Every structure is written in structure tokens, then in C-alpha cells.
Coordinates of C-alpha atoms and ligand atoms in Angstrom, one line a residue:
X625 CA -24.1 21.4 21.3
X626 CA -27.3 21.5 21.7
X627 CA -30.0 20.3 18.5
X628 CA -32.8 18.1 20.2
X629 CA -35.3 20.6 19.7
X630 CA -35.0 21.1 15.6
X631 CA -34.2 17.0 15.2
X632 CA -37.3 16.1 17.5
X633 CA -39.9 15.8 14.3
X634 CA -38.3 12.9 12.9
X635 CA -41.0 10.4 11.4
X636 CA -41.8 12.8 8.9
X637 CA -40.1 13.0 5.7
X638 CA -39.1 16.8 6.0
X639 CA -35.6 17.7 6.5
X640 CA -34.4 18.4 9.4
X641 CA -31.9 21.1 8.9
X642 CA -30.6 22.5 6.2
X643 CA -26.7 22.6 5.5
X644 CA -25.3 25.9 4.5
X645 CA -22.1 24.5 3.1
X646 CA -22.5 21.0 2.2
X647 CA -19.4 20.8 -0.6
X648 CA -15.8 19.0 1.7
X649 CA -14.4 22.1 1.0
X650 CA -16.1 23.7 4.3
X651 CA -13.4 22.9 6.5
X652 CA -11.4 24.8 3.9
X653 CA -13.4 28.1 4.6
X654 CA -13.5 27.8 8.2
X655 CA -10.0 26.8 10.0
X656 CA -6.4 26.3 9.3
X657 CA -5.7 22.5 8.1
X658 CA -3.9 23.1 11.1
X659 CA -6.7 23.3 13.4
X660 CA -8.2 20.5 11.8
X661 CA -5.7 18.0 12.5
X662 CA -5.9 19.2 15.9
X663 CA -9.6 19.1 16.2
X664 CA -9.3 15.2 14.5
X665 CA -6.9 14.2 17.2
X666 CA -8.7 15.4 20.0
X667 CA -11.7 13.8 18.0
X668 CA -10.7 10.6 18.0
X669 CA -9.8 10.4 21.6
X670 CA -13.1 11.2 22.6
X671 CA -15.1 8.9 20.5
X672 CA -13.0 6.2 21.6
X673 CA -11.5 5.9 18.2
X674 CA -7.6 6.5 19.3
X675 CA -5.5 6.3 22.4
X676 CA -2.0 7.5 23.2
X677 CA -0.8 4.6 24.1
X678 CA -0.1 3.5 28.4
X679 CA -1.6 7.4 28.7
X680 CA -2.0 6.8 32.4
X681 CA 1.6 6.9 32.7
X682 CA 2.1 9.6 30.4
X683 CA 1.3 7.9 27.4
X684 CA 4.8 5.9 25.0
X685 CA 5.5 8.0 22.3
X686 CA 4.9 7.4 18.9
X687 CA 2.9 4.3 20.1
X688 CA -0.3 4.5 20.1
X689 CA -4.1 1.9 20.9
X690 CA -7.4 2.1 19.1
X691 CA -10.3 2.4 20.7
X692 CA -13.7 0.2 20.9
X693 CA -14.6 2.1 17.2
X694 CA -11.4 2.7 16.3
X695 CA -10.6 -1.1 15.5
X696 CA -14.2 -2.0 14.0
X697 CA -13.1 0.8 11.3
X698 CA -9.5 -0.6 11.5
X699 CA -10.5 -4.7 10.6
X700 CA -12.7 -3.2 7.9
X701 CA -10.1 -1.5 6.4
X702 CA -8.0 -4.6 6.1
X703 CA -10.8 -6.4 5.3
X704 CA -11.3 -4.1 2.2
X705 CA -7.6 -4.5 1.7
X706 CA -7.9 -8.5 2.1
X707 CA -11.0 -8.9 0.2
X708 CA -9.5 -6.8 -2.9
X709 CA -6.4 -9.0 -3.4
X710 CA -7.4 -12.4 -2.1
X711 CA -10.9 -12.1 -3.2
X712 CA -10.8 -10.7 -6.3
X713 CA -7.7 -11.8 -7.8
X714 CA -7.8 -15.9 -8.2
X715 CA -4.0 -16.2 -8.4
X716 CA -3.1 -14.5 -5.6
X717 CA -2.9 -15.9 -1.7
X718 CA -2.8 -14.6 1.6
X719 CA -0.7 -16.0 4.3
X720 CA 0.4 -15.2 8.3
X721 CA 3.9 -14.7 8.9
X722 CA 5.1 -14.8 12.3
X723 CA 6.8 -11.7 13.8
X724 CA 10.7 -13.2 14.8
X725 CA 11.9 -14.1 12.7
X726 CA 15.5 -15.9 11.8
X727 CA 18.6 -12.7 12.4
X728 CA 20.1 -13.8 8.9
X729 CA 17.4 -13.0 7.3
X730 CA 17.9 -9.5 7.6
X731 CA 21.1 -9.7 7.1
X732 CA 20.0 -11.2 3.6
X733 CA 17.6 -8.5 3.0
X734 CA 20.0 -5.7 4.2
X735 CA 18.5 -4.2 6.6
X736 CA 20.8 -4.8 9.2
X737 CA 23.3 -2.6 6.9
X738 CA 21.3 -0.7 5.5
X739 CA 17.9 0.1 7.1
X740 CA 19.2 3.6 8.6
X741 CA 17.6 7.0 8.4
X742 CA 20.5 9.9 8.2
X743 CA 19.9 11.9 11.3
X744 CA 20.6 15.8 12.2
X745 CA 20.1 17.6 15.0
X746 CA 20.3 21.3 15.6
X747 CA 22.1 22.1 18.4
X748 CA 20.7 25.4 19.9
X749 CA 16.7 23.7 19.6
X750 CA 18.4 20.2 20.3
X751 CA 15.7 18.8 18.2
X752 CA 16.9 15.7 15.9
X753 CA 15.1 15.4 12.3
X754 CA 16.0 13.2 9.6
X755 CA 18.6 15.4 7.0
X756 CA 16.5 13.5 4.1
X757 CA 13.0 14.0 5.4
X758 CA 14.7 17.9 5.8
X759 CA 15.6 18.6 2.0
X760 CA 12.6 17.0 0.7
X761 CA 10.6 19.4 2.6
X762 CA 12.4 22.1 1.0
X763 CA 11.9 20.6 -2.1
X764 CA 8.2 20.6 -1.8
X765 CA 8.3 24.1 -0.9
X766 CA 10.2 25.2 -5.0
X767 CA 7.2 23.1 -5.7
X768 CA 4.1 24.5 -3.9
X769 CA 5.8 28.1 -5.7
X770 CA 5.4 26.7 -9.3
X771 CA 1.5 24.9 -8.6
X772 CA 0.6 28.1 -7.2
X773 CA 1.9 29.9 -10.1
X774 CA 0.4 27.4 -12.4
X775 CA -3.4 27.6 -11.3
X776 CA -3.3 31.7 -10.7
X777 CA -2.5 31.1 -14.9
X778 CA -5.6 29.3 -14.9
X779 CA -7.3 30.5 -13.6
X780 CA -6.4 34.0 -15.2
X781 CA -7.0 32.4 -18.7
X782 CA -9.8 29.5 -18.5
X783 CA -10.2 27.2 -20.9
X784 CA -8.1 27.9 -23.2
X785 CA -4.6 28.1 -20.6
X786 CA -2.0 25.6 -22.0
X787 CA -0.3 24.5 -18.8
X788 CA 2.7 22.9 -20.7
X789 CA 3.6 26.0 -22.4
X790 CA 2.7 27.9 -19.6
X791 CA 5.9 25.7 -17.6
X792 CA 8.0 26.1 -20.4
X793 CA 7.6 29.7 -20.8
X794 CA 6.6 32.1 -17.5
X795 CA 10.1 33.1 -15.6
X796 CA 9.2 32.1 -12.0
X797 CA 7.8 28.8 -12.5
X798 CA 11.6 28.1 -14.9
X799 CA 13.3 30.0 -11.8
X800 CA 12.4 27.8 -9.0
X801 CA 12.3 24.3 -11.5
X802 CA 15.5 25.0 -12.8
X803 CA 16.2 25.1 -8.1
X804 CA 14.7 22.5 -7.2
X805 CA 15.9 19.9 -10.4
X806 CA 19.7 21.3 -9.4
X807 CA 19.0 20.6 -5.6
X808 CA 17.2 17.2 -6.4
X809 CA 20.2 16.2 -8.5
X810 CA 22.6 17.2 -5.5
X811 CA 20.2 15.1 -2.8
X812 CA 19.8 12.2 -5.2
X813 CA 23.9 11.3 -5.8
X814 CA 24.5 11.9 -2.6
X815 CA 21.9 9.2 -1.4
X816 CA 23.2 7.3 -3.7
X817 CA 26.0 7.3 -3.0
X818 CA 25.0 7.5 1.3
X819 CA 27.0 10.8 1.0
X820 CA 26.6 12.2 4.6
X821 CA 29.0 15.3 4.3
X822 CA 27.3 16.2 1.2
X823 CA 23.7 15.3 2.8
X824 CA 24.6 18.0 5.7
X825 CA 26.8 20.4 3.0
X826 CA 23.3 20.7 0.7
X827 CA 21.3 21.4 4.1
X828 CA 23.8 24.5 4.9
X829 CA 24.2 25.6 1.1
X830 CA 20.5 25.6 1.2
X831 CA 20.1 27.6 4.3
X832 CA 17.4 25.4 5.9
X833 CA 16.6 26.3 9.2
X834 CA 15.4 24.0 12.3
X835 CA 11.7 24.7 12.4
X836 CA 11.9 25.3 16.1
X837 CA 14.9 27.6 16.5
X838 CA 14.8 29.3 13.4
X839 CA 19.2 28.4 13.7
X840 CA 21.1 26.8 10.5
X841 CA 23.2 25.8 13.8
X842 CA 23.5 21.5 12.6
X843 CA 25.8 19.2 13.5
X844 CA 27.4 16.4 11.8
X845 CA 24.7 13.6 9.3
X846 CA 24.7 10.6 10.8
X847 CA 23.4 7.0 10.0
X848 CA 21.0 5.3 12.7
X849 CA 19.1 1.9 12.3
X850 CA 15.5 1.6 12.8
X851 CA 15.2 -2.3 14.1
X852 CA 14.9 -2.5 17.6
X853 CA 17.1 -6.0 18.8
X854 CA 15.6 -7.7 21.6
X855 CA 17.1 -11.9 22.7
X856 CA 15.2 -15.2 22.1
X857 CA 16.4 -17.7 24.6
X858 CA 17.9 -17.5 28.1
X859 CA 21.4 -16.5 28.9
X860 CA 22.0 -19.7 30.0
X861 CA 21.2 -21.7 26.7
X862 CA 23.1 -18.7 25.1
X863 CA 20.3 -16.4 23.9
X864 CA 20.5 -14.8 20.4
X865 CA 19.8 -11.2 19.0
X866 CA 17.1 -11.4 16.8
X867 CA 14.7 -8.2 15.2
X868 CA 11.0 -7.2 15.6
X869 CA 10.5 -7.4 11.9
X870 CA 10.5 -3.4 10.5
X871 CA 8.9 -5.6 7.2
X872 CA 5.8 -7.9 6.7
X873 CA 7.5 -8.8 3.2
X874 CA 10.5 -10.7 4.3
X875 CA 7.9 -13.3 5.4
X876 CA 6.5 -13.9 2.1
X877 CA 9.5 -14.2 0.3
X878 CA 11.1 -16.9 2.2
X879 CA 7.6 -19.0 2.3
X880 CA 7.4 -18.4 -1.5
X881 CA 8.3 -22.0 -2.0
X882 CA 6.2 -23.3 0.6
X883 CA 2.7 -21.6 -0.7
X884 CA 4.1 -22.3 -4.3
X885 CA 4.2 -25.6 -4.1
X886 CA 1.7 -26.8 -1.5
X887 CA -1.0 -24.1 -3.6
X888 CA 0.4 -25.3 -6.7
X889 CA 0.9 -21.8 -7.8
X890 CA 1.7 -21.0 -11.6
X891 CA 3.6 -17.7 -11.9
X892 CA 2.5 -14.7 -12.0
X893 CA 0.7 -15.0 -8.3
X894 CA 0.8 -12.9 -5.5
X895 CA 1.0 -13.6 -1.7
X896 CA -0.8 -11.2 0.6
X897 CA 0.1 -10.2 4.8
X898 CA -1.4 -8.6 7.1
X899 CA 0.6 -7.9 10.4
X900 CA 2.5 -5.6 12.6
X901 CA 5.8 -3.9 11.8
X902 CA 7.8 -2.1 13.7
X903 CA 10.6 1.0 13.5
X904 CA 12.8 3.0 15.7
X905 CA 11.8 6.1 13.7
X906 CA 13.7 9.5 14.8
X907 CA 11.3 11.6 14.3
X908 CA 7.7 10.0 15.1
X909 CA 4.9 13.0 14.9
X910 CA 1.8 13.5 13.5
X911 CA -0.4 11.8 15.4
X912 CA -0.6 8.1 13.6
X913 CA 1.0 9.2 10.7
X914 CA 3.7 7.7 11.5
X915 CA 4.7 5.5 14.4
X916 CA 6.8 2.9 16.8
X917 CA 4.6 0.1 15.9
X918 CA 2.4 -0.4 13.6
X919 CA 0.9 -2.4 10.9
X920 CA 1.2 -3.0 6.8
X921 CA -0.4 -4.9 4.2
X922 CA 2.0 -5.8 1.7
X923 CA 0.9 -7.9 -1.1
X924 CA 4.1 -9.5 -3.7
X925 CA 3.5 -10.3 -6.6
X926 CA 5.5 -12.9 -8.5
X927 CA 6.9 -12.5 -12.0
X928 CA 8.7 -13.9 -15.1
X929 CA 11.6 -12.0 -15.3
X930 CA 11.3 -9.2 -17.8
X931 CA 7.4 -8.4 -17.0
X932 CA 8.2 -6.3 -14.4
X933 CA 7.5 -2.8 -16.2
X934 CA 4.0 -4.2 -17.3
X935 CA 2.8 -5.9 -14.0
X936 CA 4.5 -2.4 -11.8
X937 CA 1.6 -0.4 -14.0
X938 CA -0.6 -3.0 -14.0
X939 CA -1.0 -2.8 -10.3
X940 CA -0.7 0.7 -10.0
X941 CA -3.7 1.2 -11.9
X942 CA -5.1 -1.4 -9.2
X943 CA -4.3 0.5 -6.4
X944 CA -5.4 4.2 -7.2
X945 CA -8.1 2.9 -8.2
X946 CA -9.0 1.4 -4.7
X947 CA -8.2 4.4 -2.9
X948 CA -10.6 6.5 -5.4
X949 CA -13.1 3.6 -4.6
X950 CA -13.7 5.4 -1.4
X951 CA -15.7 8.4 -3.5
X952 CA -12.8 10.9 -1.2
X953 CA -12.6 12.9 -4.7
X954 CA -9.9 11.5 -7.5
X955 CA -8.4 14.9 -7.4
X956 CA -6.6 14.1 -3.7
X957 CA -4.0 11.3 -4.5
X958 CA -1.6 11.3 -7.0
X959 CA 1.7 9.1 -7.8
X960 CA 5.4 10.1 -6.7
X961 CA 7.6 8.1 -8.4
X962 CA 11.3 8.1 -7.2
X963 CA 14.5 9.1 -8.5
X964 CA 16.3 8.1 -5.8
X965 CA 15.5 3.8 -5.5
X966 CA 16.4 2.1 -2.7
X967 CA 18.6 -0.9 -3.3
X968 CA 16.3 -3.0 -4.5
X969 CA 14.2 -1.6 -6.4
X970 CA 14.2 -0.9 -10.2
X971 CA 11.0 1.3 -9.9
X972 CA 9.0 3.1 -7.6
X973 CA 6.3 4.8 -6.9
X974 CA 4.0 6.0 -3.7
X975 CA 0.8 6.9 -4.1
X976 CA 0.2 9.9 -1.6
X977 CA -3.2 12.0 -0.3
X978 CA -3.4 15.3 0.2
X979 CA -3.7 14.8 3.9
X980 CA -4.4 18.4 5.9
X981 CA -0.4 18.7 6.3
X982 CA 0.2 18.1 2.6
X983 CA 0.6 15.4 0.3
X984 CA 2.0 12.3 1.7
X985 CA 3.2 8.7 1.1
X986 CA 0.1 5.6 1.7
X987 CA 1.0 3.2 0.0
X988 CA 4.3 2.8 -1.8
X989 CA 4.6 0.6 -5.1
X990 CA 7.8 -1.0 -6.3
X991 CA 9.4 -3.4 -8.5
X992 CA 11.6 -5.3 -6.3
X993 CA 13.6 -7.5 -9.3
X994 CA 15.0 -10.9 -7.7
X995 CA 16.5 -9.4 -5.1
X996 CA 15.0 -10.4 -1.9
X997 CA 14.8 -14.1 -3.3
X998 CA 17.9 -14.3 -4.9
X999 CA 19.7 -12.6 -1.5
X1000 CA 18.2 -15.4 0.6
X1001 CA 19.0 -18.4 -1.8
X1002 CA 22.2 -16.8 -1.0
X1003 CA 22.3 -16.4 2.4
X1004 CA 20.2 -20.2 2.9
X1005 CA 22.1 -21.8 0.3
X1006 CA 18.6 -23.3 -0.8
X1007 CA 17.2 -22.8 -4.3
X1008 CA 14.3 -19.6 -4.3
X1009 CA 13.7 -20.8 -8.2
X1010 CA 10.7 -21.9 -10.0
X1011 CA 10.2 -24.4 -12.5
X1012 CA 7.9 -22.6 -15.1
X1013 CA 6.2 -25.4 -16.8
X1014 CA 5.4 -23.3 -20.3
X1015 CA 9.0 -21.8 -20.9
X1016 CA 10.5 -25.4 -19.4
X1017 CA 13.3 -23.7 -17.7
X1018 CA 13.8 -22.6 -13.7
X1019 CA 14.5 -18.9 -12.2
X1020 CA 14.3 -17.1 -9.6
X1021 CA 11.5 -14.7 -10.1
X1022 CA 10.8 -10.9 -10.3
X1023 CA 8.4 -9.4 -7.3
X1024 CA 6.4 -6.3 -7.9
X1025 CA 5.5 -5.6 -4.5
X1026 CA 2.0 -3.0 -3.5
X1027 CA 2.7 -1.7 0.3
X1028 CA -0.1 -0.2 2.3
X1029 CA -0.3 0.5 6.6
X1030 CA -3.3 0.4 8.1
X1031 CA -2.5 3.1 10.1
X1032 CA -1.8 5.8 7.9
X1033 CA -4.9 4.7 5.6
X1034 CA -6.7 5.3 8.7
X1035 CA -5.9 8.6 9.2
X1036 CA -6.1 9.4 5.4
X1037 CA -10.1 7.3 6.1
X1038 CA -10.6 9.7 9.5
X1039 CA -9.1 12.7 7.7
X1040 CA -10.6 12.9 5.4
X1041 CA -14.2 11.6 6.5
X1042 CA -13.6 14.4 9.2
X1043 CA -16.0 17.7 8.8
X1044 CA -17.6 20.5 10.3
X1045 CA -20.8 21.3 8.4
X1046 CA -22.6 24.7 9.2
X1047 CA -26.5 23.5 9.7
X1048 CA -29.4 26.3 9.2
X1049 CA -31.7 25.5 11.6
X1050 CA -35.7 25.4 11.1
X1051 CA -35.6 28.9 12.8
X1052 CA -33.5 30.3 10.5
X1053 CA -30.9 29.8 13.0
X1054 CA -27.1 28.7 12.2
X1055 CA -25.8 25.1 14.2
X1056 CA -22.9 23.5 13.7
X1057 CA -22.1 19.3 13.4
X1058 CA -19.4 17.4 13.8
X1059 CA -19.2 14.3 11.1
X1060 CA -17.6 11.5 10.0
X1061 CA -18.8 10.8 6.6
X1062 CA -17.5 7.4 5.8
X1063 CA -18.1 5.5 3.6
X1064 CA -20.5 3.2 5.1
X1065 CA -18.9 -0.5 4.2
X1066 CA -15.6 1.1 6.7
X1067 CA -18.1 2.5 9.2
X1068 CA -17.4 0.9 12.4
X1069 CA -21.9 1.4 13.2
X1070 CA -23.6 0.5 9.9
X1071 CA -27.0 1.2 12.6
X1072 CA -28.0 2.4 15.5
X1073 CA -31.6 1.8 16.8
X1074 CA -33.7 4.1 18.8
X1075 CA -36.2 4.1 20.6
X1076 CA -37.9 7.1 21.1
X1077 CA -38.9 7.1 24.4
X1078 CA -38.2 4.2 26.9
X1079 CA -42.0 3.3 27.6
X1080 CA -44.7 2.1 25.9
X1081 CA -43.3 -1.3 24.7
X1082 CA -40.7 0.9 21.9
X1083 CA -37.6 -0.4 24.1
X1084 CA -38.7 -4.1 23.6
X1085 CA -39.6 -3.6 19.7
X1086 CA -35.4 -1.8 19.5
X1087 CA -34.3 -4.4 21.5
X1088 CA -35.7 -7.3 19.0
X1089 CA -34.9 -5.2 15.8
X1090 CA -31.3 -5.4 17.2
X1091 CA -31.4 -9.0 17.7
X1092 CA -32.8 -10.0 14.5
X1093 CA -29.8 -7.3 12.5
X1094 CA -27.0 -8.0 14.8
X1095 CA -26.0 -11.4 12.5
X1096 CA -25.8 -9.2 9.3
X1097 CA -23.9 -6.0 10.3
X1098 CA -22.9 -4.0 13.2
X1099 CA -25.9 -2.6 15.1
X1100 CA -25.9 -0.4 18.0
X1101 CA -29.2 -0.2 20.0
X1102 CA -28.8 3.8 22.0
X1103 CA -31.8 5.2 24.4
X1104 CA -29.9 8.2 25.9
X1105 CA -30.6 11.6 25.8
X1106 CA -32.8 13.3 23.3
X1107 CA -33.1 12.0 19.6
X1108 CA -31.7 15.1 18.4
X1109 CA -27.9 14.4 20.6
X1110 CA -28.6 10.9 19.7
X1111 CA -28.8 11.1 16.1
X1112 CA -25.3 14.1 17.0
X1113 CA -23.6 11.2 18.8
X1114 CA -24.0 9.2 15.9
X1115 CA -22.6 11.6 13.2
X1116 CA -19.2 12.2 15.4
X1117 CA -19.4 8.5 15.5
X1118 CA -19.9 8.1 11.6
X1119 CA -23.0 5.9 11.7
X1120 CA -24.8 5.8 7.8
X1121 CA -28.4 4.9 9.2
X1122 CA -30.0 5.7 11.9
X1123 CA -33.8 4.3 12.5
X1124 CA -36.3 5.3 15.3
X1125 CA -38.8 3.3 16.9
X1126 CA -42.1 5.5 17.2
X1127 CA -45.3 4.7 18.2
X1128 CA -46.8 4.5 14.8
X1129 CA -44.3 1.3 14.8
X1130 CA -46.4 -0.9 16.4
X1131 CA -49.6 0.6 14.4
X1132 CA -48.0 -0.2 11.0
X1133 CA -45.1 -1.4 11.7
X1134 CA -43.0 1.0 9.6
X1135 CA -39.5 3.3 11.5
X1136 CA -38.3 6.3 10.3
X1137 CA -34.7 6.0 9.2
X1138 CA -32.3 9.2 9.0
X1139 CA -29.7 9.0 6.8
X1140 CA -25.7 10.5 8.3
X1141 CA -25.0 12.3 5.2
X1142 CA -28.0 14.4 3.6
X1143 CA -29.8 14.6 7.5
X1144 CA -33.3 13.5 5.6
X1145 CA -35.7 11.1 7.1
X1146 CA -37.9 8.5 5.4
X1147 CA -40.9 5.8 7.0
X1148 CA -40.3 2.9 5.5
X1149 CA -41.6 -1.2 7.0
X1150 CA -39.1 -3.3 9.2
X1151 CA -39.4 -5.5 6.7
X1152 CA -37.7 -3.7 4.2
X1153 CA -34.9 -3.0 7.0
X1154 CA -32.4 -5.6 6.8
X1155 CA -31.9 -6.1 2.6
X1156 CA -31.8 -2.1 2.1
X1157 CA -29.3 -1.6 5.0
X1158 CA -27.5 -4.6 4.0
X1159 CA -26.8 -3.9 0.7
X1160 CA -26.1 -0.2 1.7
X1161 CA -23.3 -0.7 3.6
X1162 CA -21.9 -4.2 1.9
X1163 CA -18.1 -3.6 0.0
X1164 CA -19.4 -5.2 -3.1
X1165 CA -19.8 -1.6 -4.9
X1166 CA -16.4 -0.4 -3.6
X1167 CA -15.0 -3.6 -4.9
X1168 CA -16.4 -3.7 -7.8
X1169 CA -14.9 -0.2 -9.0
X1170 CA -11.4 -1.4 -8.8
Ligands
LIG1982 P1 8.2 6.6 4.4 O1 9.4 7.4 3.1 O2 7.5 7.3 5.3 O3 8.9 6.6 6.1 P2 8.5 4.1 4.0 O4 8.9 4.9 2.7 O5 9.9 4.0 4.2 O6 7.8 5.2 4.1 P3 7.6 1.6 3.1 O7 8.7 1.2 3.6 O8 8.0 1.7 1.8 O9 7.8 3.1 4.2 O10 6.2 0.9 4.0 C1 5.1 1.0 2.9 C2 4.1 1.7 4.1 O11 4.2 1.5 5.3 C3 4.5 3.6 4.0 O12 3.1 3.4 2.6 C4 3.3 3.7 4.9 O13 1.9 3.7 5.2 C5 3.4 2.3 6.2 N1 4.9 3.7 7.0 C6 6.1 3.1 6.7 N2 6.5 3.4 7.6 C7 5.3 3.6 9.0 C8 5.1 4.0 10.6 N3 6.3 4.3 11.1 N4 4.1 4.1 11.0 C9 3.0 4.0 10.2 N5 3.1 3.3 8.7 C10 3.9 3.3 8.7

């Protein structure tokens, strides 16, 4: 993309381009969402965010590597989560437990017997699916139809629209809702009873077809355990089977008393952890949305039995605020309350984000009762009780869990930030730019420092500024190509601020700062730079909103 000619008028306070369509809806107007997603995937590769794993050997399915910018974004996401948990809550502390754990832990947690997905194959396409996902996607279609009717009516009736009444009286909505409720009730019952034949029958009865072959030629539904197993110790010693952990939560449960006692923690208190988890997913697709090796950020909050609904609501609220503080639009998030509860939960909800491929789970919040600690007490023979000084009695605490995938959060952030903007140039012609509108505190590079030319002492001034500021935040020195191309490169990486050093800098110690989102430029004194940028890229403002 050639833009240098126009952007070269930096240094003055004029804007270089006018955004024709500055809203976040620009994408919807220009491209189908699927296209955006494909472009996003190639953008991630082209700009050093995400690479397919083992690429020179043709890759490894559902495993990815993070590049030079990807790792920075990932670290910033983790810091945002960690600070919101550990820094903001005096009673939440962190741990880092090992990936390998005693194999009995997975027996106690229920993973050996029940961490299964129901899989089904289409005999014509030979494609494998999760039976529950096929049914849920079918249910989502009814929901979409209902929502479309509601939106149409909202537009028609304007301010006078009564959504509740409309849903109760509109015949098409009623018919779709009845069908949805019928299938959902059958599905929930089948899942709760692990009735695999019934799951297949629901697929047949509802004429759900394979998206690839378009046929209904389905095999039986079978259970598939998602844990990866390996061996620990040499064969001569008698190796034992161990698992790669499928979630980080169990590392918290088995350390519950260690932390409680050594930290002298009083209930309620939480333990947070970030770490790798592994699942042998049947259907791994949509890029880093569903991976076989991924990272989780989990927090278990230990509470008095009987107070779980209050704390469940508390954490739902806090976690939603955490997402909204990113500024990607409140309407792009929603709760999805579970009707089918996992064996350990008495309440559960997902926080879903509107990805280019629809609303999907990013985080799960579960009221896990005392299931896990009770199980570990039984299987280990060690007491997992807490002595409550206020009540004067011991009990096994209840637990509220918040669990979010780092990689899925990464995909959320980068897909929300990716934008193709159409711009009007000063000569009246149009151009497009690809920009990652990342919140400044998440951006991999905070500031690009650019000498206008590679002579007259300008590079030396730029290098000195980088040397000076690099202790405060991530700076990048950039002197290749025209200034316009450099701006475009930084836009594509998501760098929120660029500064240019020109001949005037030598005279009056001022530089031009250019803002990524508005593309506005202004001259500021070099002295102001550190404090101005430091404030702008700080995570503090986002944390204050939680
Ligand atoms: P899903 O229904 O999408 O399989 P889940 O309900 O099994 O997810 P949890 O066990 O609740 O997920 O895990 C908590 C979070 O971990 C999820 O909300 C998601 O962000 C992340 N996660 C789970 N599985 C994967 C995966 N295979 N790849 C990437 N992230 C994952």
C-alpha cells in the first residue's frame, strides 16, 4: 500500500487523512465476516503475531506458536488479568503449579471417567463432529431467527416497541421458541443422562446435515476422552501413566491448604493461576479458538457454603466489567447461562463475545460447590477442611471459579481490534489502511521512534530517545522506508503512538507525535514525552473501571 506522499506532511498540526467510515462497523459494510476472519489469520502471520506450529514440516493440527508481537500481546493480556485479580483484590493470591500431577488427581476430579466429548462421524464426508456442538448450532439457528424478528419489529415500531409483549404474541417467534425449547429440553436430558443414542436420534429427527457432504448419513455417537496421557519414569523402574493437565484448576485445589495456611488466608479468599492446559479436541478449528495446547487463567474463590449464589453474582459482575473496560462495545458481550450443568456445578454461565463467526464463549464462571475438595479429601485421605474462626467450626469450603483461555482472549482482542478503514486523501482520492486498534495498554509496541531521514544527526537523537524511554515501556526504533510506510507498518502492528524526529527537533527539542486511531499529529516537547506516553499506555485506567 503506497501512502508515503500524503503522510509525509507530518510535523504540522493538520490531519493527514480523513476517515470516510470511522466507525467500527466499517468492516460489516465492506466484507463478509468470514472474509475478515481469513484476513485476520493471514494478518497475524504476516505481522509476527501467530504462526502455525512446526510450519516447515507442514504444521501440527490445532497447535500454534506466537511470534515477536504475539508474545507481547499475550503477556499484556495476562498482566491485565493478573493485576485485576491479584493486585485489585487483597484476598486473592497467585500460584504456579506443575503441569504434571499425581494421576489420582484426575480420577478424583472426574476427568478420567467423564472428561469426554460425544463424537459422531458423517459416513460420506468422513468428517468428525461433536454431537453436542451439532445440536447447539442447530439451536442457535432458532435463536437467530427469533432475534431477527425482534430486531425487525424494533426498527418498525421505534420507541414504542415492547419486546416482551412482542415475544409473547408474535406467531413466528412463538413457533420458533416452542421448537427451540422442545429440542433444548430433549438435548439437556440426553446430556445429563449421557444418553448417546438419544443424542444421535435428536440429530436424525431434526434433519441436521453434515456441513461438508450435506447428508444425514451419520455413525453412532461415541464417547472420546480428551486427556493426553504419557509415561513418567523409565520402563525398568516401572513407568506410570500421567496426564498432561486438561485444566489448571486442579493445581489450585490440591494446594488450597498450603496457600491457606502459609498465607494465613481467611475465607473468602481466592487463588489465581495462569498456565498451560492440554486437550485432545475432536474438532479443532477456527484458528486459536480451539487448540490442543493452550493457556488458561483461572481463579478459584473459596467461600462459606450457602453463600455461593451471592459470590457467583459478584464474580459475574466483576468479570463482565473486566471485558467491558477494554472499550470494544458493551453490546458485543453477553452471558449464556447453562441449562446443562457439569457434574461439579450448581450454577454456571459463559461470557460470550461476538466473534466474526458469531457469539462464542471466552470465559466460564462456575459455582463448583465443594465437589473438588471433597473428592480430593476422599481420594487422598487428607482433610481438606478449613477452620472458620468466626463460626468456630470446620468445613469444606464451596468454590466459585472464573476460567478464561488466554489464546481465546487473544483472538477476541485481535479480532475486535482489526479494522480495514477507507480513507480520503488530501487530493480527494481514497485509500485503505489496515489498523489494529488495540487498547494502548495491550499493544505490543507502545511507541515507534522515527528519524525523518537517516542523516544530520536525527538517527542519533531518535536512538537516544529510545535508550531513555525503553525502561518505561516498549519502544521501537524505525528508520526504514518513507515515513508514510512506517506509519502504515506501525498501524498494522497496532502501535498507538509514533514520534518523528526532524530538523526542528535539533533547534527547539520538539517532536511530532502521531496518534494511531485519529491519525492526528501534534508537536510536543521531548521532555513531556515520557510522562505523557507513560500515562496513556498504563493499565491503570482500565483497572479503575472494574
Ligand atoms: P468449550 O465449550 O468451548 O469447549 P469449555 O466449556 O470446555 O469450552 P472450560 O473447560 O470452561 O471450557 O475452559 C475455560 C476456558 O478455557 C474457556 O472458556 C476457553 O476460553 C478456554 N478453552 C477451553 N478449551 C480450549 C481450547 N481447546 N483451546 C483454547 N481455549 C480453550
